Amino acid sequence: MASLAGSNGVLEDKVEFARRYFTPLIPPNPPSSPPDHNPFAALENAAALDEATLTSRFTELVNQCDAFAPCIKLACCGPRPDLARSIMGENQPKPDMALFRPGLVPTSGVPMWCDQLVAVVVISPILSNARDPNDDTYDMITRVGFMFAVQQRFAVFTLLVVQRRFHLIRWDHAGFIITHPIDYFVDWRYTADVLSRISQCADIQLGLDPTAHRLYPSDPEYRCMTEAAESLETDLELMEGLFDLDNPPQQPYVFSYVRTAFARSLDPLWPRYRVEVPDGDENQTFLIGKPQYRENSLFGRATRGYVALDCETGLFVWLKDTWRVHGVFAAREGDVLMELNTALVSNVPTLLCHDDLLGHATYTLQRWTEQQGEADSETGTRGLAGRKRKQGSDRSDRKRTCALRRYQHYRLVVKEVALPLSEFQTGQQLITIVKDCVVAHRGAFEHLSLLHSDISGGNMLIYPRMDKVGGRYMLRFRGILADWEMARPVSAMPAEKIGTLSFMSVARLSLTKPVEVCDELESFAYVLLYYATRFLRSSCALDITIANYIDEFFQQYNTKDGAIACGSRKLLTILTGKLEVAHGIPLEFGSNMDSVFHTLLSWFQAHHAVSQHELREASAASLPVQATRVESVSPSPSAELNPEPDHLPPPVDQSLDDGEPVEAHKEPSADDRKLASLASSHHAMVEVLTDAEGLPGWPDDDKVGDRIPVAWGLCQPESQRQERTNDPSQSYVSPPAKKKRRTG
């Protein structure tokens, strides 16, 4: 278990573990009698058994014990709901085991994977030497992540059997609490007692969410979901243009893609739920199936997005289920959306309801804190709050290096069920969608002094909008800027890196600085570049070259001493103001898109040059500057905000002009400063995009499909939020240092 122990783990005494988590809420009536003999006597030589035999015999013994078998059954699970099992090398994955309620174990076949109560993992590492032990750890963590995704839970319990010993583990989205190894042959009374306790525990004690009610085929809501998924003649197709006067669209508008997405969520291997979302003093209820979007990581926000059915209105809505960082960024996304909606900021989601789920907070950090307090009481020192320690104290070091965070369960519902940005149809339409998102950003900044802090492809969505033009209805594709949970007033913006690395500005990747308007506008330009490069026809005919370019520009970063800095391709683009897939080979789209990039890059090139010049002047005057060297930016959100003088940015000596070096310390001209000012102007960017949108000559067939080969392995643009760095408990993703195909 050494591979599991780390910054996310807390050790727990076995007796305390059973007392805290497995004490029945109501004592059994009549009480179950403990076994009078060792139920695991046949496994005295468990270390000599191969994994399959150990699994079979352990299962048989658990199911034969009268002390707990009537209330729980150990059985093999059905297939994982997404049918995506990790196969390491040529080794086939072993079957999943779990404890079930007896009524959920059918007499024929296997129980549903989503019905499991407690996950059981059986390992015999010595005799299973064909498989790397790290694969077992990875497989277990992946499995626990699946349980959180498929079921509605705030905790997952695992019984990990390693030959003749076992661990009890409690998982949440902050980390895990694990017991020391327990010999179930020697300590059989404890083992039997724990299994008996588990059999008597209520679902909520075992981590199932009480605000999510499982639906079965006999339930009316289950049948309602099935009926709602059936297409209707009145559903609207995604075709921009005017409707006939004699055939106007029927309200409320239901787009076929929304109903199709809801129908896809009714996967027979996934459970259906009626979930509650707090709304003031009341609860709103929604019906959900398989999430349309979910983050793969076990620890952290674990966001899931659903096309949901509103139980009250019968309309389709978007439901977001997440675990927000508690106490670091206090504002909640729904609070921000409420401000935006009240201020009539356009092109943002419409809030319906939201709130924290009371009592649903991760517990791992609290347990770690409690253990530290218990240790303090033994030495007579003060507890965690306000504690004083001598310099160099071991326990003080433990406190400072604790990476655990507290997360709060949170749900949010908005009106719009939007499309991912990759669904744009033409380059001209892509310009319109990005422009709408810039307009939303401008409105938030001008009305509320808010900055978004995470401008990325996954947060810019397409929403078909019905407008009335000259008495006729017209369908248009418009942009929505979503995911405002990291938004902050300019005055309260933290200096650490927050957001998505791929679309982060050069300055934010290279310096420790708060987010500014210029950084956000530069990120908008990168989103436009990413989707244009990936999906539009261009001067680069080879898809493999496009994939390499995207990898270099958006996925690779420079590092020094383990710290992250801006990648070479992105930096060179800003230094030169040119789009090149390789030196001297331009990237052009043969449309009005080229003039847009030429204009925007000239602004950001000038802004970078002026900023560098001002930093040098400040350094020469020995003024305090909150910046670090471009080559040694800390990847941690806790990076120093007041660096030493020798950590100032180096002179810019990489600028090129037609292959010839440019003087590194050239004084910016008046034109440079004017262009630099435009890099911080919403109005200037909106004007450029609006003008380009209205120009004639846009091709209607310039979208040629995804130009990244399927086997290339780059993440989809909608899932790039995996690289977000707003969560202090999440480390940076280390990208490949060389230009090569990524495999995951």
XYZ file of C-alpha atoms in Angstrom:
744
model
C 0.000 0.000 0.000
C 3.016 2.260 -0.123
C 1.941 3.439 -3.549
C -1.347 4.696 -2.100
C 0.130 6.485 0.888
C 0.870 10.092 0.044
C -0.295 13.631 0.482
C -3.954 12.616 0.050
C -3.955 9.867 2.690
C -4.672 9.774 6.437
C -3.951 6.698 8.585
C -6.633 5.581 11.023
C -6.733 3.086 13.880
C -8.900 0.081 12.996
C -11.100 0.328 16.103
C -11.618 4.058 15.595
C -12.418 3.490 11.910
C -15.169 1.005 12.742
C -16.557 3.197 15.518
C -16.658 6.370 13.408
C -18.071 5.008 10.165
C -19.772 1.667 10.804
C -21.785 2.140 13.983
C -25.429 1.405 13.021
C -27.783 4.337 13.476
C -30.378 1.988 15.000
C -29.217 -1.130 16.864
C -30.406 -4.323 15.137
C -33.484 -5.964 16.556
C -32.823 -8.693 17.368
C -29.049 -8.122 17.591
C -26.956 -10.330 15.345
C -24.933 -12.878 17.248
C -21.193 -12.914 16.589
C -19.699 -16.078 15.112
C -18.337 -18.555 17.657
C -15.567 -19.759 15.378
C -13.131 -18.253 12.871
C -15.056 -17.859 9.588
C -11.746 -17.350 7.751
C -9.954 -20.431 9.132
C -9.712 -21.899 5.639
C -7.536 -18.972 4.530
C -4.660 -19.473 6.912
C -2.375 -20.016 3.905
C -3.879 -17.206 1.795
C -0.407 -16.017 0.775
C 0.065 -19.253 -1.150
C -3.090 -18.746 -3.260
C -3.282 -17.145 -6.653
C -5.553 -14.165 -7.043
C -8.483 -15.970 -8.670
C -8.530 -18.711 -6.027
C -8.194 -16.218 -3.171
C -11.085 -14.175 -4.572
C -13.295 -17.231 -4.934
C -12.613 -18.595 -1.436
C -12.874 -15.223 0.292
C -16.232 -14.632 -1.418
C -17.515 -18.041 -0.399
C -16.525 -17.586 3.257
C -18.077 -14.120 3.533
C -21.370 -15.333 2.060
C -21.518 -18.355 4.387
C -21.141 -16.469 7.682
C -24.488 -16.211 9.480
C -23.357 -13.077 11.379
C -23.620 -10.831 8.304
C -24.485 -12.869 5.207
C -28.268 -12.356 5.578
C -27.814 -8.571 5.163
C -24.959 -8.313 2.638
C -23.624 -10.440 -0.187
C -20.193 -10.391 -1.798
C -20.488 -10.808 -5.561
C -18.806 -10.021 -8.839
C -20.070 -6.819 -10.448
C -21.361 -6.395 -13.923
C -19.437 -4.447 -16.578
C -18.268 -0.951 -15.760
C -20.880 1.504 -16.969
C -18.692 3.264 -19.503
C -17.239 -0.042 -20.716
C -13.779 1.527 -20.408
C -11.552 -0.757 -18.414
C -7.846 -0.003 -18.264
C -5.771 -2.829 -19.680
C -2.136 -2.696 -18.676
C -0.002 -4.321 -21.330
C -1.511 -7.671 -22.283
C -3.068 -8.396 -18.879
C -6.843 -8.557 -18.827
C -8.438 -6.586 -16.002
C -9.780 -8.673 -13.160
C -13.500 -8.581 -12.360
C -14.802 -6.018 -9.901
C -16.122 -7.339 -6.576
C -18.450 -5.570 -4.163
C -20.760 -5.968 -1.198
C -24.443 -5.706 -2.176
C -27.783 -5.693 -0.470
C -29.134 -9.245 -0.930
C -32.163 -8.006 -2.881
C -29.879 -6.508 -5.538
C -28.023 -9.743 -6.270
C -30.086 -11.604 -8.912
C -30.344 -15.372 -8.806
C -29.129 -15.513 -12.408
C -26.461 -13.352 -13.965
C -24.484 -10.687 -12.139
C -25.660 -7.598 -10.231
C -25.527 -4.181 -11.813
C -22.236 -2.381 -11.288
C -24.102 0.700 -10.124
C -25.825 -1.199 -7.280
C -22.677 -1.943 -5.306
C -22.582 -0.785 -1.699
C -18.925 -1.255 -0.705
C -16.183 -1.925 -3.241
C -14.014 -4.990 -2.590
C -10.581 -5.368 -4.172
C -8.650 -8.642 -3.810
C -4.933 -8.667 -4.613
C -2.254 -11.323 -4.431
C 0.786 -9.315 -5.525
C 3.484 -11.971 -5.112
C 1.872 -14.599 -7.297
C 0.456 -12.038 -9.716
C 3.914 -10.876 -10.719
C 2.902 -10.620 -14.357
C 1.109 -7.413 -13.385
C 2.817 -4.363 -11.983
C 1.544 -3.663 -8.422
C 1.135 -0.019 -9.436
C -1.488 -1.215 -11.914
C -3.578 -2.508 -9.000
C -3.372 0.868 -7.301
C -4.288 2.688 -10.496
C -7.146 0.294 -11.177
C -8.553 0.758 -7.670
C -8.372 4.561 -7.835
C -9.997 4.480 -11.280
C -12.707 2.201 -9.968
C -13.478 4.453 -7.013
C -13.666 7.382 -9.421
C -16.187 5.437 -11.510
C -18.284 4.755 -8.410
C -18.455 8.477 -7.668
C -19.373 9.196 -11.296
C -22.026 6.515 -11.705
C -23.659 6.679 -8.306
C -24.633 9.777 -6.375
C -22.242 9.674 -3.415
C -20.350 11.851 -0.975
C -18.047 8.989 0.101
C -16.992 5.524 -1.069
C -15.792 2.698 1.170
C -13.386 0.033 -0.024
C -12.370 -3.288 1.496
C -8.880 -3.968 0.135
C -7.777 -7.581 0.647
C -4.069 -8.227 0.103
C -3.441 -11.940 0.617
C -4.120 -12.546 4.350
C -4.485 -8.919 5.338
C -6.960 -6.204 4.519
C -7.369 -2.447 4.766
C -10.541 -0.425 5.242
C -10.555 2.775 3.184
C -12.914 5.736 3.152
C -12.611 7.906 0.028
C -13.905 11.384 -0.668
C -12.897 14.040 -3.177
C -10.199 15.432 -0.889
C -8.374 12.170 -0.164
C -8.755 8.923 1.731
C -8.622 7.553 5.260
C -7.033 4.111 5.525
C -6.398 1.622 8.313
C -3.160 -0.186 8.971
C -3.152 -3.742 7.562
C -5.368 -6.144 9.520
C -4.830 -9.936 9.535
C -8.344 -11.310 9.018
C -7.207 -14.828 9.984
C -5.699 -13.783 13.328
C -8.027 -10.870 14.043
C -11.140 -12.635 12.786
C -13.388 -11.289 15.527
C -12.695 -7.709 14.435
C -13.181 -8.651 10.787
C -16.506 -10.331 11.484
C -17.620 -7.384 13.612
C -16.779 -4.892 10.848
C -18.678 -6.880 8.210
C -21.611 -7.226 10.592
C -21.588 -3.457 11.192
C -21.491 -2.758 7.445
C -24.465 -5.061 6.908
C -26.492 -3.042 9.429
C -25.494 0.441 8.262
C -27.947 2.692 6.472
C -27.131 3.790 2.928
C -26.225 7.307 4.073
C -23.597 5.888 6.456
C -21.952 4.141 3.530
C -21.669 7.344 1.521
C -24.830 7.401 -0.614
C -26.249 10.877 -1.199
C -29.638 11.284 0.532
C -30.598 14.142 -1.823
C -30.445 11.785 -4.821
C -33.241 9.228 -5.078
C -32.577 6.173 -7.227
C -35.268 5.502 -9.800
C -36.368 2.075 -11.004
C -38.490 1.052 -14.018
C -41.608 0.856 -11.840
C -41.276 4.508 -10.751
C -43.395 7.148 -12.563
C -40.374 9.456 -12.922
C -38.437 6.665 -14.646
C -41.185 6.297 -17.242
C -41.419 10.080 -17.547
C -37.750 10.229 -18.532
C -38.267 7.555 -21.174
C -41.194 9.463 -22.670
C -39.327 12.791 -22.614
C -36.514 11.249 -24.666
C -38.839 10.485 -27.594
C -38.457 12.960 -30.439
C -41.353 15.172 -31.504
C -42.203 16.733 -34.848
C -42.001 20.169 -33.263
C -38.347 19.738 -32.271
C -36.100 22.272 -34.034
C -33.107 21.280 -36.122
C -29.866 23.244 -36.066
C -30.249 25.259 -39.255
C -29.590 28.969 -39.154
C -32.028 31.125 -41.064
C -35.566 32.486 -41.233
C -38.695 30.472 -40.501
C -41.689 30.535 -42.817
C -44.393 32.992 -41.844
C -46.959 30.178 -42.045
C -44.885 27.808 -39.914
C -43.420 29.672 -36.922
C -41.572 27.680 -34.240
C -43.661 26.483 -31.330
C -42.778 27.658 -27.837
C -41.148 26.525 -25.671
C -38.406 25.795 -28.182
C -36.915 22.304 -27.881
C -33.907 21.676 -30.086
C -33.384 18.168 -31.386
C -29.790 18.067 -30.122
C -31.023 18.649 -26.547
C -33.544 15.820 -26.677
C -30.970 13.561 -28.335
C -28.459 14.311 -25.586
C -31.067 13.520 -22.943
C -31.934 10.265 -24.712
C -28.249 9.307 -24.744
C -28.101 9.878 -20.997
C -30.635 7.063 -20.475
C -27.926 4.429 -20.807
C -29.202 1.075 -19.482
C -25.931 0.532 -17.595
C -26.285 3.836 -15.740
C -28.815 4.504 -12.982
C -31.440 7.222 -13.140
C -31.978 9.645 -10.266
C -34.301 12.329 -9.005
C -31.967 14.857 -7.426
C -32.718 17.805 -5.219
C -31.236 21.264 -5.692
C -31.753 23.741 -2.821
C -33.508 26.937 -3.825
C -33.878 29.229 -0.829
C -36.151 27.519 1.679
C -37.336 24.947 -0.842
C -35.868 22.198 -2.981
C -36.266 21.950 -6.749
C -36.159 18.438 -8.217
C -34.654 17.264 -11.505
C -34.347 13.925 -13.300
C -30.908 12.857 -14.522
C -29.192 9.857 -16.066
C -25.651 9.526 -17.365
C -23.616 12.745 -17.205
C -22.820 14.382 -20.518
C -19.583 15.690 -19.049
C -17.471 14.512 -16.113
C -13.971 15.177 -14.887
C -11.885 12.047 -14.682
C -9.896 12.870 -11.572
C -10.952 11.319 -8.269
C -9.589 14.108 -6.075
C -10.693 17.680 -6.575
C -13.829 19.270 -8.010
C -15.109 16.099 -9.743
C -17.549 18.172 -11.825
C -20.367 16.410 -13.665
C -22.764 18.039 -16.123
C -26.212 16.658 -16.965
C -28.970 17.386 -19.429
C -31.737 17.243 -16.827
C -35.519 17.269 -16.872
C -37.173 19.827 -14.603
C -39.832 17.988 -12.595
C -41.966 21.128 -12.263
C -41.862 22.589 -15.770
C -41.033 19.502 -17.832
C -38.323 21.482 -19.645
C -34.769 20.403 -20.330
C -32.136 22.296 -18.331
C -28.427 22.011 -17.574
C -27.512 20.713 -14.112
C -23.991 21.017 -12.778
C -22.883 18.877 -9.837
C -19.487 19.750 -8.382
C -17.364 19.958 -5.241
C -16.196 23.526 -4.869
C -13.082 24.487 -2.938
C -14.209 25.640 0.477
C -12.617 28.687 2.076
C -10.204 29.488 -0.773
C -12.536 31.087 -3.304
C -15.566 32.028 -1.236
C -17.918 33.095 -4.033
C -20.100 30.448 -5.640
C -20.798 30.298 -9.353
C -24.537 30.763 -8.835
C -23.927 33.916 -6.804
C -21.844 35.316 -9.663
C -24.471 34.368 -12.244
C -27.157 36.022 -10.152
C -25.161 39.268 -10.205
C -24.606 38.976 -13.949
C -28.287 38.268 -14.627
C -29.406 41.125 -12.382
C -27.027 43.488 -14.188
C -28.506 42.270 -17.519
C -25.120 41.135 -18.792
C -25.779 39.410 -22.115
C -24.464 36.076 -23.378
C -24.139 34.384 -19.987
C -26.147 31.437 -18.590
C -29.514 32.127 -16.969
C -29.549 30.968 -13.360
C -32.537 28.886 -12.227
C -31.414 27.648 -8.800
C -28.283 26.728 -6.877
C -26.911 26.079 -3.404
C -24.570 24.010 -1.284
C -25.836 20.645 -0.087
C -25.791 20.946 3.686
C -23.739 18.307 5.439
C -21.944 17.351 2.231
C -18.343 18.390 2.784
C -15.244 16.268 2.434
C -14.071 14.853 5.742
C -10.455 13.802 5.140
C -8.908 17.149 6.088
C -11.112 17.398 9.173
C -9.992 13.958 10.317
C -6.352 14.882 9.746
C -6.894 18.050 11.787
C -8.569 16.098 14.574
C -5.629 13.725 14.723
C -3.217 16.632 15.000
C -5.288 18.047 17.838
C -5.267 14.718 19.626
C -1.506 14.575 19.302
C -1.231 18.100 20.692
C -3.295 17.231 23.776
C -0.754 14.587 24.674
C 2.075 17.116 24.753
C 0.111 19.896 26.404
C 0.508 22.257 23.447
C -2.307 24.182 21.828
C -4.454 22.772 19.031
C -4.304 23.492 15.319
C -5.869 26.931 15.607
C -3.376 29.417 16.970
C -0.808 26.766 17.784
C 2.705 27.821 18.658
C 5.631 25.564 17.913
C 9.352 25.701 18.085
C 11.089 26.173 14.792
C 11.981 22.818 13.256
C 9.246 20.870 15.042
C 8.252 17.725 13.157
C 4.539 18.250 13.717
C 4.832 21.853 12.571
C 6.418 20.585 9.368
C 3.532 18.159 8.934
C 1.083 21.001 9.245
C 2.872 23.138 6.686
C 3.137 20.331 4.132
C -0.461 19.098 4.397
C -1.874 19.187 0.864
C -5.424 18.265 1.818
C -8.251 20.674 1.060
C -11.872 20.872 2.074
C -14.512 20.656 -0.642
C -18.211 21.454 -0.426
C -20.832 19.642 -2.518
C -22.670 22.122 -4.711
C -25.353 21.990 -7.410
C -26.341 24.606 -9.950
C -29.046 24.641 -12.624
C -29.163 26.997 -15.603
C -31.723 27.385 -18.364
C -29.479 26.929 -21.398
C -28.428 23.499 -22.668
C -25.640 24.582 -24.968
C -23.342 22.970 -27.511
C -19.557 22.688 -27.201
C -17.561 25.211 -29.188
C -16.276 22.470 -31.499
C -19.785 22.267 -33.007
C -19.420 25.599 -34.857
C -20.227 25.220 -38.570
C -18.089 27.825 -40.367
C -15.183 30.125 -39.659
C -17.508 33.134 -39.843
C -19.761 31.517 -37.223
C -16.736 30.867 -34.995
C -15.933 34.597 -35.132
C -19.524 35.415 -34.087
C -19.462 33.017 -31.134
C -16.126 34.297 -29.838
C -17.321 37.893 -30.274
C -20.431 37.172 -28.194
C -18.262 35.770 -25.412
C -16.042 38.864 -25.476
C -19.209 40.970 -25.221
C -20.224 38.969 -22.133
C -16.775 39.505 -20.634
C -17.004 43.231 -21.375
C -20.396 43.468 -19.691
C -19.148 41.721 -16.549
C -16.130 44.000 -16.394
C -17.960 47.260 -17.054
C -21.022 46.623 -14.870
C -19.501 44.596 -12.012
C -15.722 45.016 -12.400
C -15.485 41.220 -12.714
C -12.877 39.179 -14.564
C -13.647 35.594 -15.564
C -10.197 34.105 -14.754
C -10.626 30.992 -16.913
C -11.138 31.912 -20.555
C -10.855 28.554 -22.331
C -12.452 26.499 -25.063
C -14.481 24.445 -22.616
C -16.076 27.566 -21.130
C -17.193 29.134 -24.413
C -20.383 27.489 -25.641
C -22.804 27.699 -28.569
C -26.450 28.424 -27.902
C -28.975 28.570 -30.757
C -31.064 31.675 -30.206
C -34.433 32.558 -31.660
C -34.696 36.221 -32.643
C -37.482 38.146 -34.334
C -36.409 39.975 -37.476
C -39.025 42.023 -39.330
C -41.872 40.030 -37.836
C -40.278 36.669 -38.666
C -38.406 34.263 -36.442
C -34.734 33.683 -37.169
C -32.451 31.032 -35.689
C -28.888 32.153 -35.010
C -25.886 30.494 -33.412
C -24.678 32.704 -30.580
C -21.952 32.406 -27.973
C -22.293 31.986 -24.214
C -19.460 32.526 -21.745
C -20.016 29.959 -18.991
C -18.343 28.609 -15.820
C -17.981 31.771 -13.758
C -16.996 30.053 -10.505
C -13.485 31.513 -10.624
C -14.594 35.074 -11.421
C -13.441 37.774 -9.025
C -13.523 41.566 -8.852
C -10.372 43.108 -10.266
C -9.471 44.453 -6.828
C -9.664 40.975 -5.265
C -7.902 39.008 -7.989
C -5.255 36.653 -6.546
C -1.755 36.695 -7.993
C -1.371 32.954 -8.384
C -2.091 31.088 -11.588
C -5.746 30.171 -11.924
C -7.381 28.916 -15.066
C -6.570 26.597 -17.952
C -2.892 26.404 -18.857
C -3.459 25.789 -22.569
C -5.136 29.156 -23.127
C -3.247 31.182 -20.542
C -1.491 34.359 -21.678
C 2.275 34.535 -22.056
C 2.517 36.964 -19.146
C 0.498 34.764 -16.791
C 2.550 31.713 -17.701
C 5.787 33.648 -17.285
C 5.103 35.914 -14.313
C 3.433 35.848 -10.934
C 0.727 38.454 -11.452
C -3.020 38.923 -11.024
C -5.287 38.392 -14.019
C -5.833 41.548 -16.080
C -8.091 42.394 -18.995
C -5.206 42.051 -21.437
C -4.576 38.480 -20.241
C -8.212 37.514 -20.732
C -8.373 39.055 -24.218
C -5.192 37.226 -25.180
C -6.844 34.004 -24.000
C -9.839 34.729 -26.257
C -7.424 35.018 -29.171
C -5.866 31.654 -28.280
C -9.277 29.968 -28.150
C -10.038 31.371 -31.615
C -6.659 30.141 -32.865
C -7.089 26.665 -31.386
C -10.475 26.001 -32.963
C -9.590 27.609 -36.277
C -6.389 25.569 -36.532
C -7.992 22.337 -35.458
C -11.160 22.453 -37.544
C -10.711 24.859 -40.493
C -9.016 24.420 -43.834
C -5.607 26.095 -43.835
C -2.373 26.450 -45.771
C -1.025 23.454 -43.874
C -2.218 20.384 -45.776
C -0.854 17.692 -43.459
C -3.006 16.851 -40.442
C 0.000 15.455 -38.610
C 1.686 18.865 -38.875
C -1.439 20.531 -37.490
C -1.434 18.077 -34.586
C 2.228 18.805 -33.890
C 1.617 22.545 -33.998
C -1.331 22.370 -31.593
C 0.683 20.170 -29.271
C 3.598 22.621 -29.266
C 1.464 25.742 -28.892
C -1.178 24.589 -26.406
C 0.147 21.505 -24.639
C 3.872 22.046 -24.116
C 5.583 24.301 -21.579
C 9.127 25.191 -20.689
C 10.377 24.178 -17.276
C 13.350 24.856 -15.069
C 14.007 23.123 -11.762
C 10.563 21.567 -11.934
C 8.789 24.905 -12.377
C 6.565 25.789 -15.305
C 6.910 28.620 -17.823
C 5.485 29.617 -21.187
C 6.102 27.190 -24.046
C 8.464 28.157 -26.846
C 5.907 28.121 -29.658
C 3.445 30.420 -27.893
C 6.193 32.780 -26.731
C 7.727 32.998 -30.208
C 4.320 33.772 -31.714
C 3.867 36.745 -29.392
C 7.451 37.931 -29.835
C 7.168 37.920 -33.642
C 3.439 38.559 -34.099
C 3.372 35.794 -36.715
C 1.559 32.469 -37.019
C 4.019 29.859 -38.253
C 3.725 26.075 -38.057
C 7.512 26.003 -38.434
C 10.178 28.629 -39.009
C 9.324 30.496 -42.215
C 6.193 28.407 -42.907
C 3.106 30.556 -42.247
C -0.229 29.297 -40.984
C -2.952 30.919 -43.101
C -6.654 30.196 -43.546
C -7.305 31.913 -46.869
C -10.205 33.905 -45.460
C -10.996 36.949 -43.354
C -9.679 34.925 -40.397
C -6.117 35.849 -41.444
C -6.688 39.587 -41.021
C -8.226 38.994 -37.576
C -5.149 37.132 -36.342
C -2.801 39.656 -37.957
C -4.524 42.503 -36.101
C -4.836 40.770 -32.720
C -1.265 39.459 -32.715
C 0.072 42.939 -33.469
C -1.629 44.182 -30.291
C -0.315 41.409 -28.058
C 3.159 41.635 -29.579
C 3.289 45.357 -28.798
C 1.809 44.862 -25.333
C 4.443 42.267 -24.503
C 7.260 44.501 -25.717
C 5.999 47.526 -23.757
C 5.470 45.445 -20.616
C 8.967 44.013 -20.803
C 10.420 47.491 -21.267
C 8.561 48.798 -18.223
C 9.737 45.860 -16.118
C 13.340 46.594 -17.073
C 12.925 50.248 -16.187
C 11.430 49.319 -12.842
C 14.305 46.921 -12.215
C 16.877 49.541 -13.116
C 15.234 51.992 -10.729
C 15.188 49.307 -7.986
C 11.431 49.533 -7.688
C 9.554 46.595 -6.116
C 8.074 44.447 -8.864
C 5.857 41.450 -8.288
C 7.311 39.249 -10.978
C 9.542 36.199 -11.333
C 11.891 35.019 -14.026
C 10.270 33.696 -17.140
C 12.349 30.521 -16.831
C 11.519 29.771 -13.216
C 7.846 30.400 -12.603
C 6.500 28.366 -9.713
C 3.640 26.055 -10.646
C 2.185 26.316 -7.171
C -0.672 28.729 -6.404
C 1.241 29.535 -3.222
C 4.156 31.029 -5.169
C 5.880 34.032 -3.613
C 4.296 37.351 -4.466
C 7.365 39.437 -3.579
C 10.353 37.834 -5.267
C 13.956 38.772 -4.804
C 15.450 41.421 -7.132
C 17.472 38.803 -9.018
C 14.218 37.123 -10.102
C 13.195 39.825 -12.539
C 12.401 38.903 -16.155
C 15.427 38.662 -18.440
C 15.829 40.953 -21.440
C 13.784 39.933 -24.434
C 16.455 38.797 -26.882
C 14.382 36.319 -28.870
C 12.523 38.810 -31.077
C 12.777 38.140 -34.781
C 11.949 40.200 -37.845
C 12.243 38.248 -41.092
C 14.897 36.115 -39.467
C 17.044 39.044 -38.317
C 17.551 39.794 -34.604
C 15.950 42.937 -33.259
C 17.615 45.130 -30.667
C 16.637 43.664 -27.289
C 16.327 46.997 -25.461
C 14.635 49.051 -28.136
C 12.494 51.859 -26.751
C 8.823 51.249 -27.661
C 7.558 53.782 -30.170
C 4.354 55.779 -29.907
C 2.736 53.342 -32.350
C 3.854 50.423 -30.172
C 2.251 51.987 -27.116
C -0.962 52.690 -29.026
C -1.171 49.094 -30.220
C -0.339 47.872 -26.713
C -3.274 49.826 -25.292
C -5.644 48.042 -27.684
C -4.668 44.710 -26.091
C -6.598 45.822 -22.991
C -9.646 47.152 -24.829
C -12.821 45.090 -25.012
C -14.320 47.587 -27.429
C -11.381 47.298 -29.817
C -11.556 43.503 -29.896
C -15.341 43.462 -30.300
C -15.012 45.960 -33.152
C -12.403 43.844 -34.955
C -14.514 40.686 -34.623
C -17.732 42.469 -35.587
C -16.133 43.997 -38.692
C -14.688 40.630 -39.709
C -18.025 38.914 -39.115
C -19.759 41.252 -41.555
C -17.167 41.091 -44.327
C -18.141 39.392 -47.600
C -16.230 36.447 -48.970
C -16.436 34.043 -46.048
C -16.470 30.465 -47.382
C -19.356 28.285 -46.232
C -17.322 25.068 -46.400
C -14.119 26.004 -44.555
C -14.789 23.662 -41.646
C -13.208 20.369 -42.692
C -13.588 18.331 -39.515
C -11.195 17.512 -36.709
C -7.667 17.699 -38.101
C -6.053 15.931 -35.167
C -5.756 12.223 -36.028
C -7.718 9.956 -33.694
C -4.573 8.049 -32.725
C -2.730 11.252 -31.824
C -3.966 11.239 -28.256
C -4.502 14.946 -27.609
C -7.371 15.729 -25.280
C -10.573 17.072 -26.740
C -10.975 20.841 -26.384
C -14.017 20.452 -24.118
C -11.993 18.345 -21.662
C -8.999 20.639 -21.421
C -10.376 21.971 -18.192
C -8.532 19.013 -16.676
C -5.512 21.322 -16.736
C -7.184 24.062 -14.720
C -5.069 25.252 -11.866
C -7.651 26.959 -9.683
C -7.671 24.077 -7.232
C -4.745 24.313 -4.813
C -4.849 20.574 -4.183
C -4.260 19.779 -7.826
C -0.757 19.743 -9.245
C 0.216 20.848 -12.725
C 0.094 18.330 -15.510
C 3.632 17.747 -16.728
C 3.455 17.907 -20.521
C 5.886 16.051 -22.747
C 9.129 17.914 -23.259
C 9.591 16.652 -26.802
C 7.415 16.989 -29.850
C 5.830 13.571 -30.012
C 2.483 11.901 -30.080
C 0.815 11.806 -26.715
C -0.914 8.635 -25.575
C -3.157 9.977 -22.876
